[in-house]
Amino acid sequence: MAERKLFGTDGIRGLANAYPLDVETAVKTGKAAAKIFRREESRPVFVIARDTRSSGVVLEAAISAGLCAMGAEVRLIGVMPTPAAAVAAKMIDADAGIVITASHNPPEDNGIKFFSNKGVKLPDEKELEIERLILEDPLDTSHITGAAVGKIVCEDFKPQFSEFIALTTERDSLKDMKVALDCANGAASPVAGDIFKNLASDVIVVNDAPSGTNINKDCGAMYPENSSKFVAESEADIGFTFDGDADRLITLDENGSVVDGDITIFLLALYYKSKGWLKNDTVVVTQYTNLAVDAELKKLGISAVRVANGDRYVIEEMLKNDYSLGGEKSGHIILGNYNTTGDGILAAVHFARMVKESGKPLSELAGQIELFPQVIDKVEVSEKRPFGEISGFSELKQRAESRLGDNGRFYVRYSGTQNVCRIMVEGPDRQMLEEINEEAKKVIAAGA
């Protein structure tokens, strides 16, 4: 596969108004997408959603201009969660969906990601095709004039998305349950509270007042510990924190304690199996998922299939083998019976229903599994050099694997969206894990 220059693991992402998130490149991105999806006899149709970053309005205008200049029709659904764009693309039979978001990144960043008309992130080959056009094609639009120019339609998709989620469960499924939500001042803000209020008797929402510059700022799924006091003092049965585009969630129990993302996946797998919804008795996870999850699920007749890190790879595996549940430790949960991408609000509704039906507090349910100690860290890098080229890395890896033996793992990878290297060390001795992690950070920081 050709080397990517613009697209990372989750679309194009970077500092807003700096290449490749500048206006000129955004216009080209719109033109390139329209050219690829253009049909012989009719206009290509695109759905565009965005998160709450102030730069999103500018990028929305630029991408829309590029699409229309190439003759496409644009349906703007405004500030909505990423999964809403996937649902909208399927619901209105658009050619593709576009989301302007940098997800969990800080407010000054932004990004562009694409979905097919099946609501699935585009395959690598299609993204590379768009990238090639942006970089190499003149993208001439002089032949598209007058009535051939595209049009922009603004639509309120909130009622349809709310109804989509409501139809996946019974209307009173969360009755008499108290739920606390942290919307990260992001894309969940306009919809999450209303969705839960229609299903639960008591809902408390915080961080649902986006300013354009406060998305993910000390709140939401990136800082779930900041919601601990709020959840506990509100006497909620459960708390959920979303990230900037609401495609992931982190859960808190009734005491305000953060529930590890691996435990969330584990409990949903048990619930799905008990309901007969877990296709092939299999859940799809990633390399970051704690080994205890595999071991405990195996005892209960459930297989865990591991794929590369990234929700797109989880989804690909689920679609390929018709699995119904997958997820990442970071909070991406894919409920394949309903959606084809990570959906924080949908997953929160189903997880809350699981807790309510159990009749037990979440803290007790979470105690069913004890995770192996893990240290997960990151180190900033100036360039993403192959690990084999970093001085001392091979020796470091050898020492780490020798110390951990068969009871642990040492795993490193570069982020697909930021200039950081992510480190994961797992094993029975936490002090040893900390030592290996610190050594890894020093070696990688010095050489990358």
Coordinates of C-alpha atoms in Angstrom, one line a residue:
M1 CA 0.0 0.0 0.0
A2 CA 1.2 3.5 -0.8
E3 CA 2.5 5.7 2.0
R4 CA -0.2 8.0 3.4
K5 CA 0.6 11.7 3.3
L6 CA -2.7 13.2 4.5
F7 CA -4.9 10.4 6.0
G8 CA -4.1 8.8 9.4
T9 CA -5.9 6.0 11.1
D10 CA -9.0 8.2 11.6
G11 CA -9.2 10.5 8.6
I12 CA -7.2 13.8 8.1
R13 CA -6.3 15.5 11.4
G14 CA -4.1 18.3 12.6
L15 CA -4.0 21.9 13.7
A16 CA -7.0 23.9 12.3
N17 CA -6.2 26.3 9.5
A18 CA -2.7 24.8 9.0
Y19 CA -2.0 22.3 6.2
P20 CA -3.7 20.0 5.6
L21 CA -6.6 21.5 7.6
D22 CA -6.3 24.9 5.8
V23 CA -9.2 26.3 3.7
E24 CA -7.5 25.7 0.4
T25 CA -6.9 22.0 1.1
A26 CA -10.4 21.6 2.5
V27 CA -11.9 22.9 -0.7
K28 CA -9.7 20.4 -2.7
T29 CA -10.8 17.7 -0.3
G30 CA -14.5 18.4 -1.2
K31 CA -13.7 18.5 -4.9
A32 CA -11.8 15.2 -4.7
A33 CA -14.6 13.5 -2.8
A34 CA -17.2 14.7 -5.2
K35 CA -15.2 13.5 -8.2
I36 CA -14.7 10.1 -6.8
F37 CA -18.3 9.6 -5.8
R38 CA -19.8 11.3 -8.9
R39 CA -22.3 9.2 -10.7
E40 CA -23.0 9.3 -14.5
E41 CA -26.6 10.7 -14.5
S42 CA -27.1 12.3 -11.1
R43 CA -25.4 14.4 -8.5
P44 CA -23.5 12.7 -5.7
V45 CA -25.1 13.5 -2.3
F46 CA -23.0 14.1 0.9
V47 CA -24.1 14.4 4.5
I48 CA -21.8 16.7 6.6
A49 CA -21.8 16.8 10.4
R50 CA -19.3 18.6 12.7
D51 CA -18.4 18.9 16.3
T52 CA -18.4 22.1 18.3
R53 CA -14.9 23.5 17.4
S54 CA -15.2 27.1 16.1
S55 CA -12.9 26.1 13.2
G56 CA -15.5 23.5 12.2
V57 CA -17.8 26.2 10.6
V58 CA -15.0 27.4 8.4
L59 CA -14.0 23.9 7.3
E60 CA -17.7 23.0 6.7
A61 CA -18.0 26.0 4.4
A62 CA -14.8 25.1 2.5
I63 CA -15.6 21.4 2.0
S64 CA -19.1 22.3 1.0
A65 CA -17.8 24.8 -1.5
G66 CA -15.5 22.2 -3.0
L67 CA -18.3 19.6 -3.2
C68 CA -20.7 22.0 -4.8
A69 CA -18.1 23.3 -7.3
M70 CA -17.8 19.7 -8.5
G71 CA -21.6 19.4 -8.8
A72 CA -22.5 17.6 -5.6
E73 CA -25.5 18.1 -3.3
V74 CA -24.6 18.8 0.4
R75 CA -26.9 18.0 3.3
L76 CA -25.7 19.9 6.4
I77 CA -26.9 18.4 9.7
G78 CA -24.8 20.7 11.9
V79 CA -23.4 19.8 15.3
M80 CA -24.0 16.1 15.7
P81 CA -22.2 13.0 16.9
T82 CA -20.0 11.2 14.4
P83 CA -22.3 8.1 14.5
A84 CA -25.2 10.3 13.5
A85 CA -23.5 11.1 10.2
A86 CA -23.1 7.4 9.6
V87 CA -26.8 6.8 10.3
A88 CA -27.8 9.8 8.2
A89 CA -25.7 8.6 5.2
K90 CA -27.6 5.3 5.3
M91 CA -31.0 6.8 6.0
I92 CA -31.1 9.3 3.1
D93 CA -29.1 7.0 0.8
A94 CA -26.3 9.6 0.4
D95 CA -23.2 8.6 -1.5
A96 CA -21.0 9.4 1.5
G97 CA -20.9 11.0 4.9
I98 CA -18.3 13.5 6.1
V99 CA -17.6 14.5 9.7
I100 CA -15.5 17.5 10.6
T101 CA -14.0 16.6 14.0
A102 CA -10.8 16.0 15.8
S103 CA -12.6 13.6 18.2
H104 CA -10.7 13.6 21.5
N105 CA -8.0 16.0 20.4
P106 CA -7.7 19.5 22.0
P107 CA -9.9 22.4 20.8
E108 CA -7.2 23.9 18.5
D109 CA -7.2 20.8 16.3
N110 CA -9.7 19.6 13.7
G111 CA -10.1 16.8 11.2
I112 CA -12.1 15.3 8.3
K113 CA -13.3 11.8 8.2
F114 CA -15.5 10.0 5.6
F115 CA -18.2 7.3 5.8
S116 CA -19.6 5.2 2.9
N117 CA -23.3 5.1 2.2
K118 CA -23.4 2.0 4.3
G119 CA -22.2 4.0 7.3
V120 CA -18.8 2.4 7.4
K121 CA -15.5 4.3 7.4
L122 CA -13.9 4.3 4.0
P123 CA -11.3 1.6 3.3
D124 CA -7.7 2.5 3.0
E125 CA -7.8 2.3 -0.8
K126 CA -10.6 4.8 -1.1
E127 CA -8.9 7.3 1.2
L128 CA -5.7 7.0 -0.8
E129 CA -7.7 7.7 -3.9
I130 CA -9.0 10.9 -2.4
E131 CA -5.5 11.8 -1.2
R132 CA -4.0 11.2 -4.7
L133 CA -6.6 13.6 -6.2
I134 CA -5.9 16.3 -3.6
L135 CA -2.2 16.1 -4.1
E136 CA -1.9 15.4 -7.9
D137 CA -5.1 16.3 -9.7
P138 CA -5.9 19.9 -10.9
L139 CA -9.5 19.2 -9.9
D140 CA -10.8 21.4 -12.7
T141 CA -14.4 22.6 -12.3
S142 CA -14.7 24.9 -15.2
H143 CA -17.0 22.5 -17.0
I144 CA -19.5 22.7 -14.1
T145 CA -21.5 25.9 -14.5
G146 CA -25.0 27.3 -14.0
A147 CA -27.5 24.6 -13.0
A148 CA -24.8 22.0 -12.8
V149 CA -23.3 23.6 -9.7
G150 CA -24.3 21.7 -6.6
K151 CA -26.6 23.0 -3.8
I152 CA -26.5 23.0 0.0
V153 CA -29.5 22.0 2.2
C154 CA -29.6 22.5 6.0
E155 CA -31.4 19.7 7.9
D156 CA -32.2 19.1 11.5
F157 CA -31.3 15.5 12.0
K158 CA -31.6 15.5 15.8
P159 CA -35.2 14.0 15.8
Q160 CA -34.2 11.1 13.5
F161 CA -31.0 10.3 15.4
S162 CA -32.9 10.3 18.7
E163 CA -35.6 8.1 17.3
F164 CA -33.0 5.7 15.8
I165 CA -31.5 5.1 19.3
A166 CA -34.9 5.0 21.0
L167 CA -36.0 2.2 18.6
T168 CA -33.1 0.0 19.8
T169 CA -34.6 -0.5 23.2
E170 CA -38.0 -0.4 25.0
R171 CA -39.3 3.1 25.7
D172 CA -39.3 2.6 29.5
S173 CA -36.1 0.5 29.6
L174 CA -34.4 3.0 31.9
K175 CA -37.4 4.0 33.9
D176 CA -36.7 5.0 37.6
M177 CA -33.0 5.1 36.8
K178 CA -30.8 8.2 37.5
V179 CA -28.2 8.9 34.9
A180 CA -25.4 11.5 34.9
L181 CA -23.9 12.6 31.6
D182 CA -20.7 14.6 30.8
C183 CA -21.0 15.8 27.1
A184 CA -17.4 17.1 26.9
N185 CA -18.8 20.4 25.5
G186 CA -18.8 18.4 22.2
A187 CA -21.1 16.9 19.7
A188 CA -23.1 15.0 22.3
S189 CA -24.3 18.3 23.8
P190 CA -27.4 18.9 21.6
V191 CA -28.8 15.3 21.8
A192 CA -27.5 13.1 24.6
G193 CA -29.6 14.7 27.4
D194 CA -32.8 14.6 25.4
I195 CA -32.2 11.0 24.4
F196 CA -31.8 9.8 28.0
K197 CA -34.6 12.0 29.3
N198 CA -36.9 10.1 27.0
L199 CA -35.7 6.8 28.5
A200 CA -34.9 7.6 32.1
S201 CA -36.8 9.3 34.9
D202 CA -33.9 11.5 36.1
V203 CA -31.0 12.8 34.0
I204 CA -28.3 15.3 35.0
V205 CA -26.1 16.7 32.3
V206 CA -22.9 18.7 32.6
N207 CA -20.4 20.2 30.1
D208 CA -23.1 20.6 27.5
A209 CA -22.5 24.3 26.8
P210 CA -19.9 24.4 24.0
S211 CA -18.2 27.7 23.3
G212 CA -16.2 26.6 20.3
T213 CA -13.0 26.5 22.3
N214 CA -13.9 24.3 25.4
I215 CA -14.4 20.9 23.7
N216 CA -12.6 18.1 25.7
K217 CA -11.1 20.8 28.0
D218 CA -10.7 19.1 31.4
C219 CA -13.9 17.2 30.8
G220 CA -15.5 14.2 29.0
A221 CA -14.0 10.8 28.2
M222 CA -10.5 12.2 28.3
Y223 CA -10.9 13.3 31.9
P224 CA -13.5 10.9 33.4
E225 CA -12.0 11.4 36.9
N226 CA -13.1 15.0 36.8
S227 CA -16.7 13.7 36.7
S228 CA -16.3 11.4 39.7
K229 CA -17.4 13.9 42.3
F230 CA -20.3 15.0 40.2
V231 CA -21.6 11.5 39.6
A232 CA -21.3 10.5 43.3
E233 CA -22.8 13.7 44.7
S234 CA -25.7 13.5 42.3
E235 CA -26.5 10.0 43.7
A236 CA -26.8 8.8 40.1
D237 CA -27.0 5.0 39.4
I238 CA -24.5 5.4 36.6
G239 CA -22.4 8.1 34.8
F240 CA -21.2 8.4 31.3
T241 CA -18.6 10.7 29.8
F242 CA -18.3 11.2 26.0
D243 CA -15.5 12.4 23.9
G244 CA -15.7 15.4 21.5
D245 CA -17.5 13.6 18.7
A246 CA -19.4 11.2 20.9
D247 CA -18.1 8.0 19.2
R248 CA -16.7 6.7 22.5
L249 CA -17.7 6.7 26.2
I250 CA -16.1 6.0 29.6
T251 CA -18.4 4.8 32.3
L252 CA -18.5 5.6 36.1
D253 CA -20.3 3.5 38.7
E254 CA -22.7 4.8 41.4
N255 CA -19.7 5.8 43.6
G256 CA -18.1 7.9 40.9
S257 CA -15.4 5.4 40.3
V258 CA -14.2 5.1 36.7
V259 CA -14.9 1.7 35.1
D260 CA -12.1 0.5 32.9
G261 CA -13.1 0.3 29.2
D262 CA -12.1 -3.4 29.2
I263 CA -14.6 -4.1 31.9
T264 CA -17.3 -2.3 29.9
I265 CA -16.6 -4.6 27.0
F266 CA -16.5 -7.7 29.2
L267 CA -19.9 -6.9 30.9
L268 CA -21.6 -6.1 27.5
A269 CA -20.3 -9.4 26.2
L270 CA -21.9 -11.3 29.1
Y271 CA -25.1 -9.4 28.7
Y272 CA -25.3 -10.0 24.9
K273 CA -24.7 -13.7 25.4
S274 CA -27.4 -13.9 28.1
K275 CA -29.8 -12.2 25.7
G276 CA -28.8 -14.4 22.7
W277 CA -27.5 -11.4 20.8
L278 CA -23.8 -12.3 20.7
K279 CA -23.3 -13.7 17.3
N280 CA -20.9 -16.7 17.1
D281 CA -20.3 -16.2 20.8
T282 CA -17.5 -13.8 19.9
V283 CA -16.4 -10.3 20.8
V284 CA -13.8 -8.3 18.8
V285 CA -11.1 -6.5 20.8
T286 CA -7.7 -4.9 20.1
Q287 CA -4.1 -5.4 21.2
Y288 CA -4.7 -3.0 24.1
T289 CA -7.4 -5.1 25.6
N290 CA -6.4 -6.7 28.9
L291 CA -5.5 -10.4 28.7
A292 CA -7.8 -11.0 31.7
V293 CA -10.7 -10.3 29.4
D294 CA -9.8 -13.2 27.1
A295 CA -9.2 -15.5 30.0
E296 CA -12.5 -14.8 31.8
L297 CA -14.6 -14.8 28.6
K298 CA -13.2 -18.1 27.6
K299 CA -14.4 -19.6 30.9
L300 CA -17.9 -18.5 29.9
G301 CA -17.8 -19.9 26.4
I302 CA -17.0 -16.6 24.6
S303 CA -14.1 -16.1 22.2
A304 CA -12.2 -12.8 22.0
V305 CA -10.7 -12.0 18.5
R306 CA -7.9 -9.5 18.6
V307 CA -7.2 -7.0 15.8
A308 CA -4.9 -4.0 15.3
N309 CA -5.7 -0.9 17.4
G310 CA -8.4 1.4 15.9
D311 CA -12.1 1.1 15.8
R312 CA -12.0 0.8 12.0
Y313 CA -10.2 -2.5 12.3
V314 CA -12.6 -3.7 14.9
I315 CA -15.5 -2.9 12.6
E316 CA -13.8 -4.5 9.5
E317 CA -13.5 -7.8 11.5
M318 CA -17.1 -7.6 12.7
L319 CA -18.4 -7.0 9.2
K320 CA -16.2 -9.7 7.7
N321 CA -17.4 -12.4 10.1
D322 CA -20.8 -11.1 11.1
Y323 CA -19.9 -10.5 14.7
S324 CA -22.3 -8.3 16.8
L325 CA -20.1 -6.8 19.4
G326 CA -16.6 -5.2 19.5
G327 CA -14.8 -2.5 21.2
E328 CA -11.6 -0.8 22.4
K329 CA -10.3 -0.1 25.9
S330 CA -10.4 3.6 25.0
G331 CA -14.2 3.5 24.9
H332 CA -15.2 2.8 21.3
I333 CA -18.0 0.3 21.5
I334 CA -19.6 -1.1 18.3
L335 CA -23.0 -2.6 18.7
G336 CA -23.1 -4.3 15.3
N337 CA -26.8 -5.1 15.4
Y338 CA -27.6 -1.4 15.2
N339 CA -24.7 0.7 13.9
T340 CA -21.5 0.3 11.9
T341 CA -19.3 2.6 13.9
G342 CA -18.4 3.5 17.5
D343 CA -21.5 5.1 19.1
G344 CA -21.0 6.5 22.6
I345 CA -24.7 7.4 23.2
L346 CA -26.1 4.1 21.8
A347 CA -23.6 2.1 23.9
A348 CA -24.4 4.1 27.0
V349 CA -28.1 3.4 26.6
H350 CA -27.5 -0.3 26.3
F351 CA -25.0 -0.4 29.1
A352 CA -27.4 1.4 31.4
R353 CA -30.2 -1.0 30.5
M354 CA -27.9 -3.9 31.3
V355 CA -27.2 -2.5 34.8
K356 CA -30.9 -1.8 35.4
E357 CA -32.0 -5.3 34.3
S358 CA -29.3 -6.9 36.6
G359 CA -30.8 -5.3 39.7
K360 CA -27.3 -4.8 41.0
P361 CA -25.1 -1.7 41.3
L362 CA -22.5 -1.3 38.6
S363 CA -19.7 -1.5 41.2
E364 CA -20.8 -5.1 42.0
L365 CA -21.1 -6.1 38.4
A366 CA -17.6 -4.6 37.6
G367 CA -16.2 -6.8 40.4
Q368 CA -16.8 -9.9 38.4
I369 CA -13.4 -9.5 36.7
E370 CA -10.0 -8.5 38.0
L371 CA -7.8 -7.1 35.3
F372 CA -4.1 -7.8 35.1
P373 CA -1.9 -4.8 36.0
Q374 CA -1.2 -2.5 33.0
V375 CA 0.7 0.7 32.5
I376 CA -0.4 2.7 29.5
D377 CA 1.5 5.8 28.7
K378 CA 2.7 8.0 25.8
V379 CA 5.7 10.0 24.7
E380 CA 5.8 12.9 22.3
V381 CA 8.0 12.3 19.2
S382 CA 9.2 14.7 16.5
E383 CA 9.0 12.0 13.8
K384 CA 7.6 8.5 13.6
R385 CA 10.8 6.6 12.9
P386 CA 10.6 2.8 12.5
F387 CA 11.2 1.3 15.9
G388 CA 14.0 -0.8 14.6
E389 CA 15.9 2.3 13.6
I390 CA 15.8 3.8 17.1
S391 CA 19.0 3.4 18.9
G392 CA 18.7 1.0 21.8
F393 CA 15.0 0.0 21.1
S394 CA 15.7 -3.6 20.0
E395 CA 17.7 -4.2 23.2
L396 CA 15.0 -2.5 25.2
K397 CA 12.3 -4.8 23.7
Q398 CA 14.4 -7.9 24.3
R399 CA 15.0 -7.0 28.0
A400 CA 11.3 -6.1 28.5
E401 CA 10.1 -9.4 27.0
S402 CA 12.7 -11.4 28.9
R403 CA 11.6 -9.8 32.2
L404 CA 7.9 -10.3 31.5
G405 CA 8.1 -13.8 30.3
D406 CA 4.9 -15.6 29.3
N407 CA 2.9 -13.6 31.8
G408 CA 3.0 -10.2 30.2
R409 CA 3.2 -8.0 27.1
F410 CA 5.2 -5.1 25.9
Y411 CA 3.5 -3.2 23.1
V412 CA 4.3 0.1 21.4
R413 CA 2.8 1.9 18.4
Y414 CA 2.6 5.4 16.9
S415 CA -0.7 7.3 17.1
G416 CA -2.4 7.6 13.8
T417 CA -3.7 11.1 14.7
Q418 CA -1.0 12.7 16.8
N419 CA 2.8 12.9 17.0
V420 CA 3.0 10.5 20.0
C421 CA 4.2 7.0 20.6
R422 CA 1.8 5.0 22.8
I423 CA 3.3 2.4 25.2
M424 CA 1.5 -0.5 26.9
V425 CA 3.1 -2.8 29.4
E426 CA 1.1 -5.6 31.0
G427 CA 2.1 -8.2 33.6
P428 CA 1.8 -9.3 37.3
D429 CA 4.3 -7.0 38.9
R430 CA 3.3 -3.3 38.7
Q431 CA 6.7 -2.0 39.8
M432 CA 8.4 -3.9 37.0
L433 CA 5.8 -2.5 34.5
E434 CA 6.7 1.1 35.7
E435 CA 10.4 0.4 35.3
I436 CA 10.0 -0.9 31.7
N437 CA 7.7 2.0 30.8
E438 CA 10.1 4.6 32.0
E439 CA 13.0 3.0 30.2
A440 CA 10.9 2.8 27.0
K441 CA 9.9 6.5 27.2
K442 CA 13.6 7.5 27.5
V443 CA 14.7 5.4 24.6
I444 CA 11.9 6.5 22.3
A445 CA 12.1 10.1 23.2
A446 CA 15.8 10.2 22.5
G447 CA 15.6 8.5 19.2
A448 CA 12.3 9.5 17.6

